[in-house]
Short mmCIF file of C-alpha atoms and ligand atoms in Angstrom, two decimals:
data_model
loop_
_atom_site.label_atom_id
_atom_site.label_comp_id
_atom_site.label_asym_id
_atom_site.label_seq_id
_atom_site.Cartn_x
_atom_site.Cartn_y
_atom_site.Cartn_z
CA MET A 213 107.65 -39.53 135.07
CA ALA A 214 107.16 -43.24 135.42
CA GLN A 215 110.21 -44.31 133.47
CA GLU A 216 113.63 -43.47 134.86
CA VAL A 217 114.93 -40.35 133.17
CA ARG A 218 118.16 -41.09 131.36
CA VAL A 219 119.56 -38.52 128.97
CA ARG A 220 122.81 -38.33 127.10
CA PHE A 221 125.11 -35.73 125.61
CA ALA A 222 126.81 -37.34 122.64
CA PRO A 223 129.48 -35.08 121.19
CA SER A 224 131.66 -36.08 118.27
CA PRO A 225 135.25 -35.32 119.31
CA THR A 226 136.16 -33.56 116.09
CA GLY A 227 136.90 -30.08 117.44
CA ALA A 228 136.46 -27.77 120.38
CA LEU A 229 133.44 -27.79 122.69
CA HIS A 230 131.33 -24.98 121.24
CA ILE A 231 128.65 -23.02 123.02
CA GLY A 232 125.98 -24.87 121.04
CA GLY A 233 127.25 -28.19 122.33
CA ALA A 234 127.72 -26.85 125.83
CA ARG A 235 124.13 -25.62 125.82
CA THR A 236 122.85 -29.02 124.66
CA ALA A 237 124.87 -30.60 127.45
CA TYR A 238 123.52 -28.13 130.02
CA PHE A 239 119.88 -28.66 128.97
CA ASN A 240 120.37 -32.42 129.26
CA TRP A 241 122.03 -32.01 132.64
CA LEU A 242 119.26 -29.73 133.93
CA PHE A 243 116.60 -32.13 132.74
CA ALA A 244 118.30 -35.05 134.45
CA ARG A 245 118.76 -33.12 137.70
CA LYS A 246 115.22 -31.84 137.67
CA HIS A 247 113.78 -35.34 137.30
CA GLY A 248 116.26 -37.11 139.53
CA GLY A 249 117.59 -38.97 136.48
CA LYS A 250 120.96 -39.79 135.02
CA PHE A 251 123.10 -37.69 132.71
CA VAL A 252 125.26 -39.83 130.44
CA LEU A 253 128.26 -38.62 128.48
CA ARG A 254 128.74 -40.66 125.35
CA ILE A 255 131.50 -40.00 122.87
CA ASP A 256 130.39 -40.41 119.26
CA ASP A 257 133.78 -41.22 117.81
CA THR A 258 132.98 -43.75 115.11
CA ASP A 259 134.41 -41.34 112.57
CA ARG A 260 138.01 -42.35 113.18
CA ALA A 261 139.43 -39.98 110.58
CA ARG A 262 137.96 -36.87 112.16
CA SER A 263 137.98 -37.78 115.85
CA THR A 264 140.97 -36.72 117.91
CA GLU A 265 142.15 -37.42 121.42
CA ALA A 266 142.81 -33.70 121.91
CA SER A 267 139.22 -32.85 121.14
CA TYR A 268 138.00 -35.62 123.46
CA GLN A 269 140.09 -34.17 126.29
CA GLN A 270 138.91 -30.65 125.52
CA ILE A 271 135.26 -31.69 125.68
CA LEU A 272 135.70 -33.39 129.06
CA GLU A 273 137.70 -30.48 130.43
CA GLY A 274 135.19 -27.93 129.15
CA LEU A 275 132.24 -29.75 130.70
CA ARG A 276 134.07 -30.17 134.00
CA TRP A 277 134.99 -26.50 134.04
CA LEU A 278 131.34 -25.63 133.47
CA GLY A 279 130.34 -27.93 136.32
CA ILE A 280 128.23 -30.05 133.96
CA LEU A 281 129.25 -33.37 135.46
CA TRP A 282 128.09 -36.73 134.16
CA ASP A 283 126.84 -39.72 136.11
CA GLU A 284 128.05 -42.22 133.53
CA GLY A 285 130.72 -41.72 130.93
CA PRO A 286 134.02 -42.83 129.47
CA ASP A 287 136.15 -41.93 132.48
CA VAL A 288 133.72 -42.68 135.30
CA GLY A 289 132.19 -45.80 133.76
CA GLY A 290 128.67 -47.00 134.47
CA PRO A 291 126.40 -49.97 133.91
CA TYR A 292 126.04 -49.55 130.13
CA GLY A 293 129.64 -48.91 129.10
CA PRO A 294 131.91 -48.57 127.38
CA TYR A 295 130.89 -45.00 126.65
CA ARG A 296 133.08 -44.36 123.63
CA GLN A 297 131.51 -45.63 120.45
CA SER A 298 134.89 -46.71 119.08
CA GLU A 299 134.99 -49.28 121.88
CA ARG A 300 131.51 -50.62 121.18
CA MET A 301 132.01 -52.10 117.72
CA ASP A 302 131.12 -55.64 118.79
CA ILE A 303 127.81 -54.36 120.16
CA TYR A 304 126.93 -52.68 116.85
CA ARG A 305 127.97 -55.77 114.92
CA ARG A 306 125.76 -57.94 117.09
CA HIS A 307 122.77 -55.72 116.36
CA LEU A 308 123.60 -55.65 112.67
CA ASP A 309 123.73 -59.44 112.58
CA ARG A 310 120.37 -59.65 114.26
CA LEU A 311 118.78 -57.22 111.78
CA LEU A 312 120.26 -59.26 108.92
CA ALA A 313 118.98 -62.50 110.41
CA GLU A 314 115.53 -60.96 110.73
CA ASP A 315 115.78 -59.64 107.17
CA LYS A 316 115.32 -56.09 108.39
CA ALA A 317 118.58 -55.08 106.79
CA TYR A 318 120.39 -56.29 103.70
CA PRO A 319 123.77 -55.93 101.98
CA CYS A 320 123.95 -53.53 99.05
CA PHE A 321 126.61 -53.92 96.38
CA CYS A 322 125.75 -50.87 94.28
CA THR A 323 128.84 -49.04 93.14
CA PRO A 324 129.34 -45.30 93.61
CA GLU A 325 128.94 -44.92 89.82
CA GLU A 326 125.60 -46.69 89.81
CA LEU A 327 124.37 -44.56 92.71
CA ALA A 328 125.53 -41.38 90.97
CA ARG A 329 123.61 -42.40 87.84
CA ASP A 330 120.49 -43.08 89.94
CA ARG A 331 120.77 -39.65 91.49
CA GLU A 332 121.10 -37.95 88.12
CA ALA A 333 118.09 -39.84 86.81
CA ALA A 334 116.02 -38.80 89.84
CA GLN A 335 117.10 -35.24 89.36
CA ARG A 336 116.08 -35.32 85.68
CA GLU A 337 112.65 -36.51 86.70
CA GLY A 338 112.41 -33.91 89.44
CA LYS A 339 112.25 -36.58 92.18
CA PRO A 340 114.08 -36.50 95.50
CA PRO A 341 117.23 -38.64 95.47
CA ARG A 342 116.58 -41.97 97.16
CA TYR A 343 117.98 -45.43 96.94
CA VAL A 344 116.24 -47.25 94.07
CA GLY A 345 116.24 -50.61 95.85
CA ARG A 346 118.40 -52.52 93.37
CA CYS A 347 119.81 -54.85 96.04
CA ARG A 348 116.63 -55.06 98.08
CA HIS A 349 115.47 -58.36 96.71
CA LEU A 350 118.63 -60.28 95.97
CA SER A 351 118.39 -63.93 96.89
CA PRO A 352 120.18 -65.11 100.04
CA GLU A 353 122.45 -67.24 97.81
CA GLU A 354 123.44 -64.31 95.65
CA ARG A 355 124.19 -62.18 98.72
CA SER A 356 126.35 -64.87 100.27
CA ARG A 357 128.15 -65.51 96.99
CA ARG A 358 128.98 -61.85 96.38
CA ILE A 359 130.09 -61.28 99.97
CA ALA A 360 132.26 -64.40 99.81
CA ALA A 361 133.74 -63.11 96.57
CA GLY A 362 134.87 -60.02 98.48
CA GLU A 363 132.62 -57.56 96.62
CA PRO A 364 132.57 -54.19 98.45
CA HIS A 365 129.23 -53.63 100.11
CA VAL A 366 127.34 -51.63 102.67
CA TYR A 367 124.28 -52.60 104.69
CA ARG A 368 120.96 -50.86 104.36
CA ILE A 369 117.89 -50.92 106.56
CA ARG A 370 114.53 -51.80 105.03
CA SER A 371 112.61 -48.59 105.34
CA ARG A 372 108.96 -47.82 104.82
CA PHE A 373 107.46 -46.00 101.87
CA GLU A 374 103.82 -45.35 102.63
CA GLY A 375 102.30 -42.84 104.98
CA GLU A 376 104.19 -40.58 107.28
CA THR A 377 106.32 -40.70 110.39
CA VAL A 378 105.40 -38.26 113.10
CA VAL A 379 108.04 -37.06 115.51
CA HIS A 380 106.46 -36.02 118.80
CA ASP A 381 108.91 -33.36 119.74
CA LEU A 382 108.67 -32.00 123.26
CA ILE A 383 109.75 -28.56 122.09
CA ARG A 384 108.22 -28.34 118.64
CA GLY A 385 105.13 -30.47 118.98
CA ASP A 386 104.30 -33.01 116.27
CA VAL A 387 106.41 -32.81 113.15
CA ALA A 388 105.34 -35.07 110.28
CA PHE A 389 107.69 -36.47 107.65
CA ALA A 390 106.45 -38.25 104.51
CA ASN A 391 107.86 -41.76 104.49
CA SER A 392 108.44 -41.41 100.76
CA GLU A 393 111.35 -39.20 101.76
CA ILE A 394 113.04 -41.90 103.79
CA ASP A 395 114.83 -44.50 101.72
CA ASP A 396 116.64 -47.69 102.58
CA PHE A 397 119.45 -45.74 104.15
CA ILE A 398 122.89 -47.05 104.98
CA ILE A 399 123.47 -48.30 108.50
CA TRP A 400 126.86 -49.93 107.95
CA LYS A 401 129.58 -48.49 105.77
CA ALA A 402 131.90 -50.16 103.29
CA ASP A 403 134.80 -49.58 105.70
CA ASP A 404 133.06 -51.95 108.11
CA THR A 405 131.93 -49.33 110.61
CA PRO A 406 128.39 -48.29 111.58
CA THR A 407 126.92 -45.00 110.43
CA TYR A 408 126.09 -42.29 112.96
CA HIS A 409 122.39 -43.17 112.71
CA PHE A 410 122.91 -46.81 113.54
CA ALA A 411 125.47 -46.43 116.31
CA SER A 412 123.45 -43.64 117.89
CA CYS A 413 120.18 -45.61 117.95
CA VAL A 414 121.80 -48.83 119.14
CA ASP A 415 123.41 -46.90 121.98
CA ASP A 416 120.22 -45.06 122.87
CA VAL A 417 118.51 -48.45 123.17
CA GLU A 418 121.36 -50.18 124.99
CA MET A 419 121.91 -47.27 127.36
CA LYS A 420 118.16 -47.06 128.07
CA ILE A 421 117.97 -43.42 127.05
CA SER A 422 114.52 -42.03 127.84
CA HIS A 423 114.85 -38.57 126.27
CA VAL A 424 117.01 -37.46 123.38
CA ILE A 425 117.67 -33.76 123.77
CA ARG A 426 119.87 -32.52 120.96
CA ALA A 427 120.47 -29.84 118.36
CA GLU A 428 117.78 -28.91 115.87
CA GLU A 429 119.95 -30.01 112.96
CA HIS A 430 119.17 -33.59 113.94
CA LEU A 431 115.39 -33.21 113.70
CA SER A 432 115.47 -34.31 110.05
CA ASN A 433 117.39 -37.45 111.09
CA THR A 434 114.76 -38.40 113.61
CA PRO A 435 112.30 -40.19 111.25
CA ARG A 436 115.21 -42.43 110.22
CA HIS A 437 115.97 -43.04 113.86
CA ILE A 438 112.36 -44.00 114.49
CA VAL A 439 112.65 -46.58 111.68
CA LEU A 440 115.78 -47.91 113.37
CA PHE A 441 114.28 -48.05 116.86
CA GLU A 442 111.41 -50.07 115.49
CA ALA A 443 113.72 -52.42 113.63
CA LEU A 444 115.70 -52.87 116.83
CA GLY A 445 112.45 -53.76 118.56
CA ALA A 446 112.59 -50.81 120.93
CA GLU A 447 110.23 -48.04 121.88
CA PRO A 448 111.74 -44.77 120.57
CA PRO A 449 112.79 -42.34 123.30
CA ALA A 450 111.10 -38.97 123.62
CA PHE A 451 112.71 -36.29 121.47
CA ALA A 452 113.43 -32.62 122.03
CA HIS A 453 115.28 -30.58 119.43
CA VAL A 454 116.88 -27.44 120.75
CA PRO A 455 116.83 -24.39 118.43
CA MET A 456 119.89 -23.10 116.63
CA ILE A 457 122.09 -20.31 117.90
CA LEU A 458 122.49 -17.53 115.36
CA ALA A 459 124.76 -14.51 115.19
CA PRO A 460 123.19 -11.07 115.71
CA ASP A 461 122.91 -10.69 111.91
CA ARG A 462 121.01 -14.00 111.89
CA SER A 463 123.75 -15.79 110.01
CA LYS A 464 125.25 -19.02 111.27
CA LEU A 465 127.39 -18.37 114.34
CA SER A 466 131.05 -18.71 113.44
CA LYS A 467 134.57 -17.66 114.37
CA ARG A 468 134.17 -14.23 112.82
CA HIS A 469 131.55 -13.38 115.45
CA GLY A 470 134.15 -13.79 118.19
CA ALA A 471 134.75 -16.59 120.66
CA THR A 472 132.55 -19.64 120.19
CA SER A 473 134.39 -22.34 122.10
CA VAL A 474 134.18 -22.86 125.83
CA SER A 475 137.96 -22.72 126.30
CA GLU A 476 138.11 -19.33 124.56
CA TYR A 477 135.55 -17.95 126.98
CA ARG A 478 137.53 -19.32 129.89
CA ASP A 479 140.70 -17.67 128.57
CA MET A 480 138.79 -14.40 128.19
CA GLY A 481 138.00 -14.42 131.90
CA ILE A 482 134.37 -15.50 131.59
CA LEU A 483 133.30 -17.39 134.70
CA PRO A 484 131.69 -20.82 134.39
CA GLU A 485 128.67 -19.65 136.39
CA ALA A 486 128.15 -16.75 133.98
CA LEU A 487 128.52 -19.00 130.98
CA VAL A 488 126.01 -21.59 132.16
CA ASN A 489 123.56 -18.83 133.05
CA TYR A 490 124.05 -17.46 129.56
CA LEU A 491 123.62 -20.89 127.96
CA LEU A 492 120.30 -21.21 129.75
CA LEU A 493 119.05 -17.94 128.31
CA LEU A 494 119.98 -19.08 124.79
CA GLY A 495 116.61 -20.46 123.92
CA PHE A 496 115.05 -20.79 127.35
CA SER A 497 112.98 -18.19 129.09
CA PRO A 498 112.33 -18.64 132.79
CA GLY A 499 108.82 -17.29 132.25
CA ASP A 500 109.38 -13.86 133.74
CA ASP A 501 111.90 -11.08 133.16
CA ARG A 502 114.65 -12.50 135.27
CA GLU A 503 117.96 -13.08 133.60
CA ILE A 504 120.15 -13.98 136.53
CA VAL A 505 119.40 -17.66 136.98
CA ASP A 506 121.95 -19.68 138.85
CA ARG A 507 122.32 -23.41 138.49
CA GLU A 508 120.11 -24.40 141.40
CA THR A 509 117.30 -22.10 140.31
CA ALA A 510 117.70 -23.31 136.73
CA ILE A 511 117.13 -26.90 137.89
CA GLN A 512 113.86 -25.81 139.52
CA LEU A 513 112.69 -23.80 136.53
CA PHE A 514 113.84 -25.98 133.69
CA ASP A 515 111.13 -27.32 131.48
CA LEU A 516 111.47 -28.45 127.87
CA GLU A 517 108.14 -26.80 127.10
CA LYS A 518 109.67 -23.45 127.92
CA VAL A 519 112.45 -23.88 125.37
CA ALA A 520 111.87 -21.58 122.41
CA LYS A 521 111.01 -23.01 119.00
CA HIS A 522 112.76 -20.19 117.20
CA ALA A 523 116.49 -19.64 116.91
CA ALA A 524 118.36 -17.99 119.78
CA ILE A 525 120.41 -14.92 118.98
CA TYR A 526 123.90 -14.82 120.38
CA ASP A 527 124.55 -11.66 122.35
CA VAL A 528 128.03 -11.22 123.75
CA LYS A 529 126.98 -8.09 125.67
CA LYS A 530 124.51 -10.13 127.69
CA LEU A 531 127.23 -12.65 128.49
CA GLU A 532 129.58 -9.89 129.62
CA TRP A 533 126.85 -8.39 131.74
CA LEU A 534 126.16 -11.72 133.42
CA ASN A 535 129.86 -12.22 133.91
CA ALA A 536 130.13 -8.88 135.69
CA HIS A 537 127.36 -9.97 138.03
CA TYR A 538 129.00 -13.28 138.91
CA PHE A 539 132.43 -11.71 139.04
CA ARG A 540 131.33 -9.24 141.69
CA GLN A 541 129.62 -11.95 143.66
CA GLN A 542 132.80 -13.89 144.24
CA SER A 543 134.60 -13.53 147.52
CA PRO A 544 137.66 -11.24 147.35
CA GLU A 545 139.72 -14.23 148.45
CA ALA A 546 138.56 -16.26 145.46
CA VAL A 547 139.37 -13.38 143.13
CA MET A 548 142.72 -12.90 144.82
CA ASP A 549 143.50 -16.55 144.30
CA GLU A 550 142.62 -16.31 140.61
CA ALA A 551 144.46 -13.04 140.12
CA TRP A 552 147.59 -14.04 142.04
CA PRO A 553 149.62 -15.47 139.11
CA GLN A 554 149.03 -12.27 137.15
CA LEU A 555 149.87 -10.07 140.12
CA VAL A 556 153.12 -12.00 140.49
CA GLU A 557 153.86 -11.74 136.79
CA ARG A 558 153.43 -7.99 136.92
CA GLY A 559 155.76 -7.77 139.87
CA TYR A 560 153.05 -6.47 142.23
CA VAL A 561 153.46 -9.24 144.78
CA ALA A 562 156.01 -11.91 145.59
CA GLU A 563 154.83 -15.37 144.66
CA ASP A 564 155.46 -16.68 148.18
CA GLU A 565 154.24 -13.59 150.02
CA CYS A 566 153.00 -14.57 153.46
CA ARG A 567 153.12 -11.41 155.55
CA ARG A 568 149.72 -10.91 156.99
CA GLU A 569 149.61 -7.14 156.60
CA VAL A 570 150.58 -7.34 152.94
CA LEU A 571 148.01 -10.02 152.22
CA MET A 572 145.33 -8.05 154.05
CA TRP A 573 146.19 -4.95 152.10
CA VAL A 574 146.09 -6.80 148.77
CA ARG A 575 142.74 -8.22 149.77
CA THR A 576 141.45 -4.74 150.53
CA VAL A 577 142.64 -3.42 147.17
CA ILE A 578 141.03 -6.36 145.38
CA ALA A 579 137.75 -6.04 147.23
CA PHE A 580 137.71 -2.34 146.33
CA VAL A 581 138.48 -2.77 142.63
CA GLN A 582 136.37 -5.91 142.26
CA THR A 583 133.11 -4.03 142.73
CA ARG A 584 134.04 -1.88 139.76
CA SER A 585 135.31 -4.61 137.45
CA ARG A 586 133.44 -6.85 135.07
CA ASN A 587 136.08 -9.54 134.83
CA LEU A 588 139.48 -10.65 136.03
CA GLN A 589 141.31 -8.69 133.35
CA GLU A 590 139.65 -5.45 134.29
CA LEU A 591 140.48 -6.16 137.90
CA VAL A 592 144.14 -6.85 137.23
CA ASP A 593 144.37 -3.67 135.15
CA GLY A 594 142.38 -1.75 137.73
CA VAL A 595 144.67 -2.54 140.67
CA ARG A 596 147.71 -1.06 138.93
CA PRO A 597 147.63 2.36 140.64
CA TYR A 598 147.92 0.68 144.03
CA PHE A 599 151.01 -1.31 143.18
CA GLU A 600 152.90 0.76 140.67
CA PRO A 601 154.12 4.36 140.62
CA VAL A 602 152.71 6.37 137.72
CA ARG A 603 154.84 5.81 134.65
CA ALA A 604 152.83 7.96 132.28
CA TYR A 605 149.83 10.24 132.49
CA ASP A 606 146.72 10.10 130.34
CA GLU A 607 147.40 12.41 127.43
CA LYS A 608 144.03 14.14 127.23
CA GLY A 609 144.06 14.43 131.00
CA VAL A 610 147.37 16.26 130.90
CA ARG A 611 146.05 18.76 128.37
CA LYS A 612 142.95 19.35 130.43
CA HIS A 613 144.02 19.06 134.04
CA PHE A 614 147.74 19.91 134.13
CA ALA A 615 147.41 23.06 131.98
CA HIS A 616 146.64 25.61 134.64
CA PRO A 617 149.74 27.69 135.52
CA GLU A 618 149.24 26.97 139.19
CA THR A 619 149.02 23.19 138.78
CA ALA A 620 152.43 22.44 140.29
CA SER A 621 151.94 24.67 143.29
CA ARG A 622 148.45 23.32 143.92
CA LEU A 623 149.73 19.74 143.80
CA ARG A 624 152.49 20.67 146.25
CA THR A 625 150.03 22.29 148.60
CA VAL A 626 147.88 19.16 148.61
CA ALA A 627 151.00 17.01 149.15
CA ASP A 628 152.10 19.08 152.14
CA ARG A 629 148.68 19.03 153.72
CA LEU A 630 148.06 15.36 153.00
CA ALA A 631 151.30 14.57 154.83
CA GLY A 632 149.62 15.76 158.04
CA VAL A 633 146.28 13.97 157.70
CA ALA A 634 145.57 11.39 160.38
CA PRO A 635 144.04 8.92 160.65
CA PHE A 636 144.65 8.36 156.97
CA LEU A 637 141.14 7.21 156.13
CA ALA A 638 138.93 8.12 153.19
CA PRO A 639 136.29 10.15 155.13
CA VAL A 640 138.98 12.11 156.96
CA ILE A 641 140.86 12.81 153.73
CA GLU A 642 137.63 13.91 152.10
CA ARG A 643 136.68 16.27 154.92
CA GLU A 644 140.13 17.88 154.85
CA PHE A 645 140.15 18.07 151.09
CA ARG A 646 136.84 19.93 151.02
CA ARG A 647 138.28 22.42 153.50
CA TRP A 648 141.40 23.02 151.39
CA ILE A 649 139.24 23.57 148.32
CA GLU A 650 137.42 26.36 150.12
CA GLU A 651 140.60 27.88 151.52
CA MET A 652 142.32 27.82 148.14
CA GLY A 653 139.29 29.38 146.49
CA VAL A 654 139.16 26.86 143.64
CA LYS A 655 136.34 24.75 142.25
CA SER A 656 136.42 21.19 143.51
CA GLY A 657 137.11 19.81 140.02
CA GLU A 658 140.14 22.06 139.71
CA LEU A 659 141.75 20.19 142.55
CA ILE A 660 140.23 16.73 142.31
CA HIS A 661 141.04 16.11 138.63
CA PRO A 662 144.73 17.10 138.74
CA VAL A 663 145.21 15.17 141.99
CA ARG A 664 143.64 12.05 140.52
CA LEU A 665 145.81 12.37 137.43
CA ALA A 666 148.90 12.86 139.56
CA ILE A 667 148.20 9.88 141.78
CA THR A 668 146.85 7.36 139.25
CA GLY A 669 147.89 8.69 135.84
CA LEU A 670 144.22 8.37 134.87
CA THR A 671 141.26 10.70 134.49
CA VAL A 672 138.63 8.28 135.71
CA GLY A 673 138.38 5.72 138.44
CA PRO A 674 136.79 4.95 141.76
CA GLY A 675 136.17 7.61 144.43
CA LEU A 676 139.33 9.65 144.78
CA PHE A 677 139.45 9.67 148.58
CA ASP A 678 139.21 5.89 148.73
CA VAL A 679 141.97 5.71 146.15
CA ILE A 680 144.24 8.04 148.14
CA ALA A 681 143.61 6.11 151.34
CA LEU A 682 144.50 2.84 149.63
CA VAL A 683 147.61 4.17 147.92
CA GLY A 684 148.74 5.24 151.36
CA ARG A 685 150.01 8.51 152.72
CA ASP A 686 153.71 8.35 151.88
CA GLU A 687 153.15 7.09 148.36
CA ALA A 688 150.34 9.56 147.63
CA VAL A 689 152.50 12.45 148.82
CA ARG A 690 155.44 11.20 146.79
CA ARG A 691 153.35 10.93 143.62
CA LEU A 692 151.92 14.41 144.06
CA ARG A 693 155.41 15.90 144.48
CA GLU A 694 156.75 13.96 141.55
CA ALA A 695 153.88 15.14 139.33
CA ALA A 696 154.48 18.73 140.46
CA ASP A 697 158.18 18.41 139.55
CA ARG A 698 157.37 16.98 136.16
CA VAL A 699 154.78 19.63 135.39
CA GLU A 700 157.21 22.35 136.38
CA ALA A 701 160.03 20.90 134.33
CA GLY A 702 157.66 20.43 131.39
CA GLU A 703 158.52 16.73 131.38
CA VAL A 704 155.18 15.08 131.70
CA VAL A 705 155.31 11.67 130.07
CA THR A 706 152.00 10.82 128.47
CA GLU A 707 150.62 7.57 127.17
N1 LIG B 292 127.40 -36.87 117.67
C1 LIG B 292 126.23 -36.13 117.30
C2 LIG B 292 126.58 -34.66 117.28
O1 LIG B 292 127.59 -34.30 117.86
C3 LIG B 292 125.15 -36.42 118.31
C4 LIG B 292 123.81 -36.20 117.82
C5 LIG B 292 122.80 -36.80 118.76
O2 LIG B 292 122.68 -36.29 119.87
O3 LIG B 292 122.16 -37.75 118.36
O4 LIG B 292 125.92 -33.88 116.66
#
């Protein structure tokens, strides 16, 4: 690409960073990285009533957490700042003044009542609502007089009426819009602030944006933007409109379909790497069946032409599956670090624990449970049997596995024998166990299931011999004896 690639993500800070926005940001970021260009973060906060500082902070935090970092932006600065539209009012005003001087824009004094009447009339005639042009040809004297008299007014751009405007969209191909549908639209509001269209185009010109990659909902704004770029005397950037994200029932994705904001995913234990991988798959196919695409590979593969034209369907199962993959790929130390506050909260470890053997043991437990967990929550729940005595036994399990009249005596036998096993390692325990099964003349399940229930309180879990080895000899023996006592006394507490 001859021209320097400069793209921007331009969120309006009016709420949380949603996955749709995060995906737009990621696609822009990938495109910039792929072409050695710049990724600009611009905050579209001209709507003072709806913009909030909290939302601004959330957007920055969310992007940072996802590792979608910007080269230029409100906090890091850059050559074309400031990067918050609310701080660029003098720039917009300068451009407005120029358009007025060149007679490319004009003040409009039509009242809301007049405009409502025009709309009704158009509707009666079955025509699309468009500005009738009442103020288009006022004399310069009349304009000045009415402005000086303090008459409320907006500014409109002189649009075109004949022919069509073709948007060359890098995802959708050419999309033609009849110019009769574009009217002299408002670029400056009565409250003396620019409209989104105007501020956005001025910034895209001033910030030398080469490619506008944004949500599909803005495709219908693009012919207006092309009018504006021309009025501003600039070559329009290239455009790419990214398809919508729909819920599985093809309705608009909303709260009722579960988490939609980046911070909610983070709180659910979704990893940033999993989320960006998922964002990529929402509308982009790498061209083969692969679904695990990390950031570096995504940079290599990314191509706007491979972005789907049709809507992407949100699939939380896919996200969870990806999360499991990335979760298991982390080092046990990283997981331990993340899990530590929760382990402390549950009383499993002391916050300031520093004994090497304890830390090594916790690491071993985590490494063991991590391979069987899909996320941090499952891991923290899954390590319970190694830190806590059994408080209650699985109810169904009790009915099934503690019912045999010889349960207590079998558990005691295993306890006694386990007390003599050395070294206390999973393969040794397994070998011994198999021998006891034969000697006792029982089926393996008749011993394995009650023992698992006695030691973990659960009916399912990782390989029993690994579990016993990790719980440790003294504790395993103690739990077996305790379960035997409870079974005998008929005092099994179930959950
Ligand atoms: N502030 C607009 C939005 O959040 C940006 C649209 C654009 O990229 O031009 O939808």
